[in-house]
Tab-separated table of C-alpha atoms in Angstrom:
chain	number	residue	atom	x	y	z
A	1	MET	CA	66.727	26.779	-123.563
A	2	GLY	CA	67.569	23.464	-124.973
A	3	ASN	CA	65.042	21.446	-126.969
A	4	LYS	CA	65.391	18.513	-124.698
A	5	GLU	CA	64.447	20.598	-121.648
A	6	ARG	CA	61.527	22.230	-123.472
A	7	LYS	CA	60.120	18.853	-124.635
A	8	SER	CA	60.381	17.316	-121.224
A	9	LEU	CA	58.108	20.034	-119.691
A	10	THR	CA	55.601	21.045	-122.370
A	11	TRP	CA	53.497	17.865	-121.945
A	12	LEU	CA	51.880	19.698	-119.121
A	13	PRO	CA	49.098	22.108	-120.098
A	14	LYS	CA	50.221	25.705	-120.408
A	15	SER	CA	47.787	26.829	-117.647
A	16	ILE	CA	49.217	24.256	-115.255
A	17	ARG	CA	52.783	25.316	-115.950
A	18	LEU	CA	51.922	28.971	-115.459
A	19	SER	CA	50.124	28.196	-112.187
A	20	LEU	CA	53.189	26.311	-110.959
A	21	ALA	CA	55.368	29.173	-111.884
A	22	VAL	CA	53.191	31.618	-109.991
A	23	LEU	CA	53.107	29.482	-106.824
A	24	THR	CA	56.792	28.548	-106.906
A	25	THR	CA	57.699	32.219	-107.474
A	26	GLY	CA	55.614	33.323	-104.499
A	27	ILE	CA	57.116	30.726	-102.206
A	28	ALA	CA	60.729	31.103	-103.463
A	29	SER	CA	60.467	34.893	-102.899
A	30	GLY	CA	59.210	34.334	-99.433
A	31	LEU	CA	62.201	32.136	-98.672
A	32	ILE	CA	64.432	34.788	-100.179
A	33	GLY	CA	62.972	37.347	-97.760
A	34	ILE	CA	63.707	34.996	-94.885
A	35	LEU	CA	67.265	34.548	-96.085
A	36	CYS	CA	67.817	38.271	-96.415
A	37	HIS	CA	66.358	38.806	-92.980
A	38	TYR	CA	68.645	36.285	-91.254
A	39	LEU	CA	71.685	37.484	-93.234
A	40	LEU	CA	71.010	41.076	-92.147
A	41	ASP	CA	70.619	39.971	-88.502
A	42	PHE	CA	73.775	37.843	-88.649
A	43	ILE	CA	75.943	40.605	-90.063
A	44	LYS	CA	74.676	43.109	-87.500
A	45	PHE	CA	75.367	40.609	-84.712
A	46	LEU	CA	78.795	39.839	-86.200
A	47	THR	CA	79.841	43.414	-86.463
A	48	PHE	CA	78.137	44.990	-83.533
A	49	GLY	CA	77.977	42.113	-81.060
A	50	ASN	CA	74.379	42.837	-79.766
A	51	ASP	CA	71.140	41.261	-80.863
A	52	THR	CA	68.375	43.866	-80.471
A	53	THR	CA	65.485	45.219	-82.394
A	54	ASP	CA	66.527	48.783	-81.530
A	55	LEU	CA	68.998	49.479	-84.353
A	56	LEU	CA	70.158	52.848	-82.870
A	57	LEU	CA	70.857	51.125	-79.553
A	58	GLN	CA	72.790	48.484	-81.338
A	59	PHE	CA	74.880	51.063	-83.170
A	60	ASN	CA	75.529	53.042	-80.064
A	61	SER	CA	76.475	49.907	-78.079
A	62	VAL	CA	79.858	49.855	-79.726
A	63	SER	CA	82.670	52.382	-79.693
A	64	ALA	CA	83.186	55.111	-82.394
A	65	TYR	CA	86.409	53.260	-83.419
A	66	ARG	CA	84.609	49.992	-83.956
A	67	ARG	CA	81.864	51.645	-86.076
A	68	PHE	CA	84.581	53.316	-88.207
A	69	VAL	CA	86.509	49.985	-88.649
A	70	VAL	CA	83.400	48.004	-89.516
A	71	ILE	CA	82.340	50.492	-92.156
A	72	VAL	CA	85.839	50.648	-93.683
A	73	VAL	CA	86.352	46.900	-93.711
A	74	ALA	CA	82.978	46.411	-95.407
A	75	GLY	CA	83.846	48.949	-98.119
A	76	VAL	CA	87.227	47.297	-98.773
A	77	LEU	CA	85.776	43.765	-99.019
A	78	ALA	CA	82.846	44.933	-101.141
A	79	SER	CA	85.080	46.715	-103.540
A	80	ILE	CA	87.268	43.672	-104.043
A	81	PHE	CA	84.124	41.479	-104.556
A	82	TRP	CA	82.504	43.873	-107.098
A	83	TYR	CA	85.779	44.372	-108.941
A	84	PHE	CA	86.339	40.645	-109.583
A	85	ILE	CA	82.645	39.723	-110.094
A	86	GLN	CA	82.194	42.346	-112.795
A	87	ARG	CA	85.283	41.074	-114.520
A	88	ARG	CA	83.668	37.672	-114.882
A	89	VAL	CA	79.890	38.168	-114.819
A	90	SER	CA	77.720	40.582	-116.684
A	91	LEU	CA	75.380	41.873	-113.955
A	92	LEU	CA	71.878	42.390	-115.316
A	93	SER	CA	69.250	44.740	-113.882
A	94	ILE	CA	65.634	43.435	-113.601
A	95	ARG	CA	64.623	45.513	-116.641
A	96	LYS	CA	67.607	44.272	-118.628
A	97	ALA	CA	66.873	40.676	-117.569
A	98	LYS	CA	63.330	41.068	-118.865
A	99	GLN	CA	64.523	42.406	-122.186
A	100	LEU	CA	67.023	39.641	-122.725
A	101	VAL	CA	64.606	36.754	-121.989
A	102	GLY	CA	65.172	34.113	-124.684
A	103	LYS	CA	68.513	35.700	-125.645
A	104	LYS	CA	70.605	35.657	-122.566
A	105	SER	CA	70.118	34.235	-119.067
A	106	PRO	CA	71.590	35.884	-115.979
A	107	ASN	CA	74.489	34.161	-114.263
A	108	PHE	CA	72.590	32.605	-111.286
A	109	LEU	CA	75.437	32.284	-108.878
A	110	GLY	CA	77.023	35.599	-109.723
A	111	GLN	CA	73.811	37.494	-109.550
A	112	SER	CA	72.878	35.894	-106.240
A	113	LEU	CA	76.191	36.722	-104.623
A	114	HIS	CA	75.893	40.267	-106.041
A	115	ALA	CA	72.526	40.700	-104.287
A	116	LEU	CA	73.611	39.084	-101.006
A	117	VAL	CA	76.623	41.360	-100.737
A	118	GLN	CA	74.240	44.301	-100.933
A	119	VAL	CA	72.332	43.033	-97.881
A	120	ALA	CA	75.604	42.359	-96.008
A	121	ILE	CA	76.949	45.906	-96.489
A	122	VAL	CA	73.593	47.431	-95.240
A	123	GLY	CA	73.910	45.167	-92.183
A	124	ALA	CA	77.365	46.560	-91.673
A	125	GLY	CA	75.968	50.127	-91.808
A	126	ALA	CA	76.256	51.248	-95.469
A	127	SER	CA	73.886	54.121	-96.367
A	128	VAL	CA	72.030	52.504	-99.205
A	129	GLY	CA	68.658	50.613	-99.267
A	130	LYS	CA	68.410	46.901	-98.865
A	131	GLU	CA	65.316	46.554	-101.046
A	132	ALA	CA	67.216	46.130	-104.336
A	133	ALA	CA	68.681	42.756	-103.298
A	134	PRO	CA	65.374	40.825	-102.614
A	135	ARG	CA	63.871	42.256	-105.755
A	136	GLU	CA	66.838	41.070	-107.854
A	137	LEU	CA	66.853	37.637	-106.137
A	138	GLY	CA	63.047	37.248	-106.586
A	139	ALA	CA	63.311	38.184	-110.296
A	140	LEU	CA	66.254	35.840	-110.726
A	141	CYS	CA	64.469	32.869	-109.208
A	142	ALA	CA	61.260	33.638	-111.114
A	143	GLY	CA	63.099	33.778	-114.432
A	144	SER	CA	64.871	30.485	-113.734
A	145	LEU	CA	61.679	28.667	-112.601
A	146	SER	CA	59.584	29.944	-115.516
A	147	ARG	CA	62.290	28.930	-117.930
A	148	LYS	CA	62.516	25.414	-116.516
A	149	LEU	CA	58.752	25.125	-116.719
A	150	GLY	CA	58.806	25.893	-120.412
A	151	LEU	CA	56.871	29.113	-120.445
A	152	GLU	CA	56.829	31.348	-123.460
A	153	ILE	CA	58.860	34.618	-123.466
A	154	PRO	CA	55.928	36.939	-122.537
A	155	GLU	CA	54.989	34.740	-119.499
A	156	ARG	CA	58.679	34.518	-118.444
A	157	GLN	CA	58.944	38.315	-118.625
A	158	LEU	CA	55.805	38.670	-116.450
A	159	MET	CA	57.198	36.132	-113.894
A	160	ILE	CA	60.466	38.053	-113.683
A	161	ALA	CA	58.525	41.204	-112.803
A	162	CYS	CA	56.299	39.256	-110.389
A	163	GLY	CA	59.408	37.897	-108.687
A	164	ALA	CA	60.786	41.406	-108.137
A	165	GLY	CA	57.555	42.480	-106.665
A	166	ALA	CA	57.253	39.458	-104.445
A	167	GLY	CA	60.831	39.967	-103.129
A	168	LEU	CA	59.899	43.518	-102.134
A	169	ALA	CA	56.635	42.277	-100.563
A	170	ALA	CA	58.524	39.636	-98.459
A	171	VAL	CA	61.092	41.882	-96.817
A	172	TYR	CA	58.760	44.850	-96.093
A	173	GLN	CA	55.419	43.072	-95.764
A	174	VAL	CA	53.731	45.334	-98.256
A	175	PRO	CA	52.148	43.022	-100.882
A	176	PHE	CA	49.573	45.554	-102.145
A	177	ALA	CA	52.145	48.286	-102.625
A	178	SER	CA	54.493	45.749	-104.262
A	179	THR	CA	51.720	44.847	-106.740
A	180	LEU	CA	51.480	48.494	-107.687
A	181	PHE	CA	55.207	48.713	-107.905
A	182	VAL	CA	55.256	45.949	-110.560
A	183	LEU	CA	52.512	47.527	-112.578
A	184	GLU	CA	53.806	51.160	-112.364
A	185	THR	CA	57.612	50.629	-112.699
A	186	LEU	CA	58.308	47.289	-114.506
A	187	GLY	CA	56.369	47.741	-117.664
A	188	VAL	CA	53.568	45.238	-116.965
A	189	ALA	CA	50.290	45.966	-118.674
A	190	TRP	CA	47.298	46.699	-116.432
A	191	LYS	CA	45.330	43.620	-117.503
A	192	LEU	CA	43.040	41.583	-115.149
A	193	LYS	CA	45.070	38.400	-115.724
A	194	ASN	CA	48.401	40.156	-114.975
A	195	ILE	CA	46.998	41.876	-111.872
A	196	GLY	CA	45.635	38.547	-110.544
A	197	ILE	CA	49.068	36.797	-111.075
A	198	ILE	CA	51.013	39.639	-109.442
A	199	LEU	CA	48.593	39.684	-106.392
A	200	VAL	CA	49.029	36.006	-105.832
A	201	THR	CA	52.797	36.058	-105.932
A	202	THR	CA	53.157	39.162	-103.668
A	203	TYR	CA	50.588	38.029	-101.130
A	204	LEU	CA	51.904	34.451	-101.069
A	205	SER	CA	55.469	35.700	-100.598
A	206	ALA	CA	54.418	38.056	-97.723
A	207	TYR	CA	52.408	35.195	-96.092
A	208	CYS	CA	55.398	32.833	-96.200
A	209	ASP	CA	57.733	35.410	-94.783
A	210	ARG	CA	55.422	36.731	-91.992
A	211	PRO	CA	56.219	34.245	-89.253
A	212	ILE	CA	59.898	35.213	-89.459
A	213	VAL	CA	59.813	38.861	-90.450
A	214	GLY	CA	56.599	39.724	-88.622
A	215	GLY	CA	53.472	41.405	-89.869
A	216	LYS	CA	53.779	44.669	-87.940
A	217	ALA	CA	54.489	48.019	-89.473
A	218	ILE	CA	58.221	48.819	-89.985
A	219	TYR	CA	57.828	52.280	-88.384
A	220	LEU	CA	56.011	53.151	-85.191
A	221	VAL	CA	54.216	56.510	-85.749
A	222	GLY	CA	52.309	58.509	-83.124
A	223	LYS	CA	48.758	59.719	-83.524
A	224	VAL	CA	48.109	61.404	-86.882
A	225	SER	CA	45.428	64.130	-86.608
A	226	LEU	CA	43.893	66.299	-89.235
A	227	HIS	CA	43.028	70.031	-88.817
A	228	PRO	CA	41.380	72.595	-91.092
A	229	THR	CA	44.971	73.981	-91.630
A	230	SER	CA	46.173	70.546	-92.884
A	231	LEU	CA	45.199	71.667	-96.389
A	232	ILE	CA	47.816	74.444	-96.143
A	233	GLN	CA	50.282	71.977	-94.800
A	234	ILE	CA	49.616	69.701	-97.819
A	235	LEU	CA	50.002	72.452	-100.384
A	236	VAL	CA	53.170	74.000	-98.869
A	237	LEU	CA	54.959	70.648	-98.393
A	238	THR	CA	54.079	69.531	-101.911
A	239	LEU	CA	55.441	72.775	-103.350
A	240	PHE	CA	58.723	72.710	-101.369
A	241	VAL	CA	59.413	68.978	-100.828
A	242	THR	CA	58.855	67.951	-104.511
A	243	PRO	CA	61.889	70.014	-105.816
A	244	LEU	CA	64.043	68.526	-103.038
A	245	ALA	CA	63.010	65.027	-104.092
A	246	LEU	CA	63.782	65.856	-107.727
A	247	ILE	CA	67.264	67.049	-106.846
A	248	PHE	CA	67.969	63.771	-105.012
A	249	LYS	CA	66.440	61.736	-107.739
A	250	VAL	CA	68.636	63.400	-110.376
A	251	LEU	CA	71.820	63.139	-108.309
A	252	ALA	CA	71.164	59.505	-107.402
A	253	LYS	CA	70.414	58.673	-111.043
A	254	LYS	CA	73.600	60.343	-112.290
A	255	ALA	CA	75.597	58.595	-109.641
A	256	SER	CA	74.228	55.221	-110.597
A	257	LYS	CA	74.745	55.884	-114.343
A	258	SER	CA	78.376	56.892	-113.742
A	259	ARG	CA	79.000	54.125	-111.240
A	260	ILE	CA	82.673	53.076	-111.310
A	261	THR	CA	83.185	49.428	-112.288
A	262	ASP	CA	86.682	49.278	-113.421
A	263	LYS	CA	89.968	48.984	-111.390
A	264	HIS	CA	89.365	52.428	-109.914
A	265	ILE	CA	86.605	50.849	-107.757
A	266	LEU	CA	89.409	49.373	-105.547
A	267	TRP	CA	90.071	52.869	-104.220
A	268	THR	CA	86.966	54.916	-104.836
A	269	MET	CA	84.683	52.625	-102.790
A	270	PRO	CA	87.093	52.323	-99.826
A	271	VAL	CA	87.601	56.030	-99.784
A	272	SER	CA	83.776	56.661	-99.761
A	273	PHE	CA	83.394	54.122	-96.922
A	274	ILE	CA	86.131	55.858	-94.970
A	275	ILE	CA	84.226	59.169	-95.346
A	276	LEU	CA	81.093	57.384	-94.147
A	277	GLY	CA	82.941	55.740	-91.328
A	278	GLY	CA	84.367	59.053	-90.144
A	279	ILE	CA	80.903	60.473	-89.973
A	280	VAL	CA	79.126	57.544	-88.281
A	281	ALA	CA	81.939	57.409	-85.734
A	282	PHE	CA	80.405	60.534	-84.271
A	283	TYR	CA	76.888	60.276	-85.619
A	284	PRO	CA	75.752	56.638	-85.670
A	285	ILE	CA	72.205	57.772	-86.569
A	286	ILE	CA	73.465	58.158	-90.191
A	287	MET	CA	74.287	54.419	-90.334
A	288	GLY	CA	72.275	51.948	-92.408
A	289	ASN	CA	69.612	52.396	-94.989
A	290	GLY	CA	67.802	55.269	-93.137
A	291	GLN	CA	65.424	53.238	-91.008
A	292	VAL	CA	67.232	54.297	-87.759
A	293	LEU	CA	67.067	58.019	-88.634
A	294	ALA	CA	63.434	57.888	-89.777
A	295	GLN	CA	62.225	56.028	-86.648
A	296	TRP	CA	64.216	58.452	-84.466
A	297	MET	CA	62.204	61.284	-86.010
A	298	PHE	CA	58.892	59.484	-85.709
A	299	SER	CA	59.680	58.905	-82.061
A	300	GLY	CA	60.107	62.621	-81.406
A	301	GLY	CA	63.800	62.984	-81.858
A	302	ILE	CA	64.866	66.590	-82.365
A	303	SER	CA	68.246	68.052	-83.177
A	304	GLU	CA	69.402	71.456	-84.389
A	305	TYR	CA	71.737	69.527	-86.695
A	306	LEU	CA	68.820	67.639	-88.472
A	307	PRO	CA	69.011	69.718	-91.679
A	308	ILE	CA	72.717	68.972	-91.979
A	309	LEU	CA	72.243	65.284	-91.188
A	310	LEU	CA	69.649	65.040	-93.910
A	311	VAL	CA	71.874	66.679	-96.468
A	312	ILE	CA	74.729	64.421	-95.492
A	313	LYS	CA	72.627	61.378	-95.661
A	314	GLY	CA	71.509	62.218	-99.215
A	315	LEU	CA	75.037	63.093	-100.369
A	316	ILE	CA	76.499	59.990	-98.841
A	317	VAL	CA	73.932	57.744	-100.650
A	318	CYS	CA	74.993	59.323	-104.016
A	319	LEU	CA	78.685	59.137	-103.162
A	320	LEU	CA	78.422	55.380	-102.396
A	321	LEU	CA	76.496	54.701	-105.617
A	322	TRP	CA	79.041	56.676	-107.707
A	323	SER	CA	82.048	54.945	-106.062
A	324	GLY	CA	80.883	51.514	-107.167
A	325	THR	CA	78.383	50.382	-104.483
A	326	TYR	CA	75.104	48.733	-105.444
A	327	GLY	CA	71.976	49.225	-103.459
A	328	GLY	CA	68.546	50.743	-103.471
A	329	THR	CA	67.338	54.323	-102.810
A	330	LEU	CA	63.795	53.544	-101.669
A	331	THR	CA	64.417	53.593	-97.900
A	332	PRO	CA	66.808	56.500	-98.002
A	333	SER	CA	64.218	58.447	-100.016
A	334	PHE	CA	61.566	57.629	-97.404
A	335	THR	CA	63.904	58.949	-94.673
A	336	LEU	CA	64.760	62.174	-96.509
A	337	GLY	CA	61.035	62.767	-97.008
A	338	VAL	CA	60.231	62.204	-93.385
A	339	GLY	CA	62.866	64.699	-92.350
A	340	SER	CA	61.881	67.250	-94.992
A	341	GLY	CA	58.271	66.996	-93.980
A	342	PHE	CA	59.141	67.451	-90.308
A	343	LEU	CA	61.288	70.501	-90.852
A	344	LEU	CA	58.887	72.288	-93.067
A	345	THR	CA	55.987	71.614	-90.669
A	346	ARG	CA	57.952	73.124	-87.867
A	347	CYS	CA	58.672	76.175	-90.053
A	348	LEU	CA	54.928	76.599	-90.673
A	349	GLU	CA	54.141	76.296	-87.045
A	350	THR	CA	56.166	79.459	-86.453
A	351	PHE	CA	53.347	81.339	-88.255
A	352	GLY	CA	50.908	80.202	-85.586
A	353	LEU	CA	49.345	77.322	-87.630
A	354	SER	CA	48.126	74.262	-85.641
A	355	LEU	CA	49.724	71.364	-87.522
A	356	ASN	CA	50.526	67.768	-86.793
A	357	PRO	CA	54.221	66.806	-87.204
A	358	ASN	CA	53.465	63.195	-87.746
A	359	LEU	CA	51.238	64.132	-90.689
A	360	GLY	CA	53.974	66.342	-92.060
A	361	MET	CA	56.466	63.540	-91.940
A	362	LEU	CA	54.124	61.114	-93.743
A	363	LEU	CA	53.358	63.773	-96.348
A	364	GLY	CA	57.138	64.390	-96.922
A	365	ALA	CA	57.765	60.682	-97.253
A	366	THR	CA	54.918	60.258	-99.745
A	367	ILE	CA	56.082	63.110	-101.882
A	368	PHE	CA	59.720	61.839	-101.932
A	369	LEU	CA	58.692	58.295	-102.888
A	370	VAL	CA	56.209	59.483	-105.501
A	371	THR	CA	58.971	61.489	-107.083
A	372	THR	CA	61.932	59.193	-106.804
A	373	LEU	CA	60.022	56.040	-107.835
A	374	ASP	CA	58.113	57.969	-110.506
A	375	ALA	CA	55.099	55.900	-109.331
A	376	PRO	CA	52.328	57.823	-107.466
A	377	LEU	CA	50.173	54.874	-106.377
A	378	THR	CA	53.204	52.845	-105.206
A	379	GLY	CA	54.591	55.775	-103.261
A	380	ILE	CA	51.357	56.408	-101.419
A	381	ALA	CA	50.776	52.644	-100.724
A	382	LEU	CA	54.309	52.126	-99.500
A	383	VAL	CA	54.008	54.943	-96.867
A	384	LEU	CA	50.675	53.559	-95.683
A	385	GLY	CA	52.170	50.057	-95.499
A	386	PHE	CA	55.450	51.009	-93.865
A	387	THR	CA	53.680	52.919	-91.083
A	388	GLY	CA	50.510	50.870	-90.689
A	389	GLN	CA	48.298	53.862	-91.411
A	390	GLY	CA	44.939	53.849	-93.018
A	391	GLY	CA	41.395	55.397	-92.953
A	392	LEU	CA	41.221	59.204	-93.346
A	393	VAL	CA	45.077	59.531	-93.077
A	394	ALA	CA	45.236	58.162	-96.661
A	395	VAL	CA	43.193	61.179	-98.057
A	396	PRO	CA	45.981	63.879	-97.488
A	397	LEU	CA	48.621	61.459	-98.699
A	398	ILE	CA	46.715	60.765	-101.940
A	399	LEU	CA	46.203	64.507	-102.400
A	400	ALA	CA	49.880	65.301	-101.822
A	401	GLY	CA	50.901	62.477	-104.080
A	402	LEU	CA	48.703	63.622	-106.930
A	403	LEU	CA	49.823	67.200	-106.632
A	404	SER	CA	53.455	66.127	-106.584
A	405	ARG	CA	52.785	64.024	-109.670
A	406	ILE	CA	51.468	67.133	-111.558
A	407	ILE	CA	54.638	69.069	-110.579
A	408	ASN	CA	56.785	66.182	-111.694
A	409	ASN	CA	55.076	66.014	-115.042
A	410	ARG	CA	55.446	69.727	-115.683
A	411	TRP	CA	59.170	69.437	-114.793
A	412	LYS	CA	59.549	66.515	-117.273
A	413	LYS	CA	58.070	68.572	-120.085
A	414	LYS	CA	60.657	71.308	-119.526
A	415	GLN	CA	63.581	68.814	-119.930
């Protein structure tokens, strides 16, 4: 930051500048959520030609050939973009951007385009999460705003984390879960001042976004009932789903770490999208970030091929990340958890137990998110926020989340 820029802003009291940073970060993140929402809808309309809230119906409304072509074209264009952008711009993760505050600023245009392309490929049907893009854009804007307001390095780092949480809150309308996400995953201290600032940014962002995105739960879930045998369901699902979530977490992490960024991306990414295109030509339910598959299961969809579909979904996510694609794993993790919980609950029912499949899916999703995010409170809150659940339903999810956390900690000690 130049001395002239700093002097022109520091005449304002520090508390005023921090308050302005909090308010502008919340509003900017809300606008980012709206931008991502409209971009996603535009890409889906452009590629599939029908404007409908039923994503599976939208995917099914076009021919298998068109689904294949859309996916392949998206992969080719994305590979060209990421090849050239990474030759000219050093793409910084949110954590890296926090660490480099005061030393190096992200390339605003390059990082923005990088995030928007992630949204675009999800709209075209790529099997990665869209949540990384609004988090990155929120953090980017927060860092820029706090720098222009002349905040000190610790406050700028806090605002970058707040921007990431506010971006997540905007697109998914989960401000409380997003607050926990910032505290559990982005290295922000659990201080009363920090918590207050995070809450303001996340709730303000979600409020600004609500008229466009809507305040309803993302997933429609049938009645969730509890039985005396639900405790058995919790214990068994925790013991069996946690290892599955660990496997996916390890594979996705290795894929991201070994992500191809050199010239080989010009063929690895198109090939991975050709593989995905060949699959979705026959099974469009695999398309997108996993929301379609999860809602299909919540709506009572049953298929003898579900175990295979879940395995393919998880492997495709890892393949895309390794081949050079950028994107999140939050929504895919949620979907894999829903499917795992459903299948294991059906297996338990063969022993004559009276169990609720909807509870099983929520438990599976909770366990997967707690494991993959390495954030138990965030995972529980996200499942409740995504599905609009509350009350007594939270109790088994909390129990499953805590038990899964214990298993995760024991696994870490063995590494």
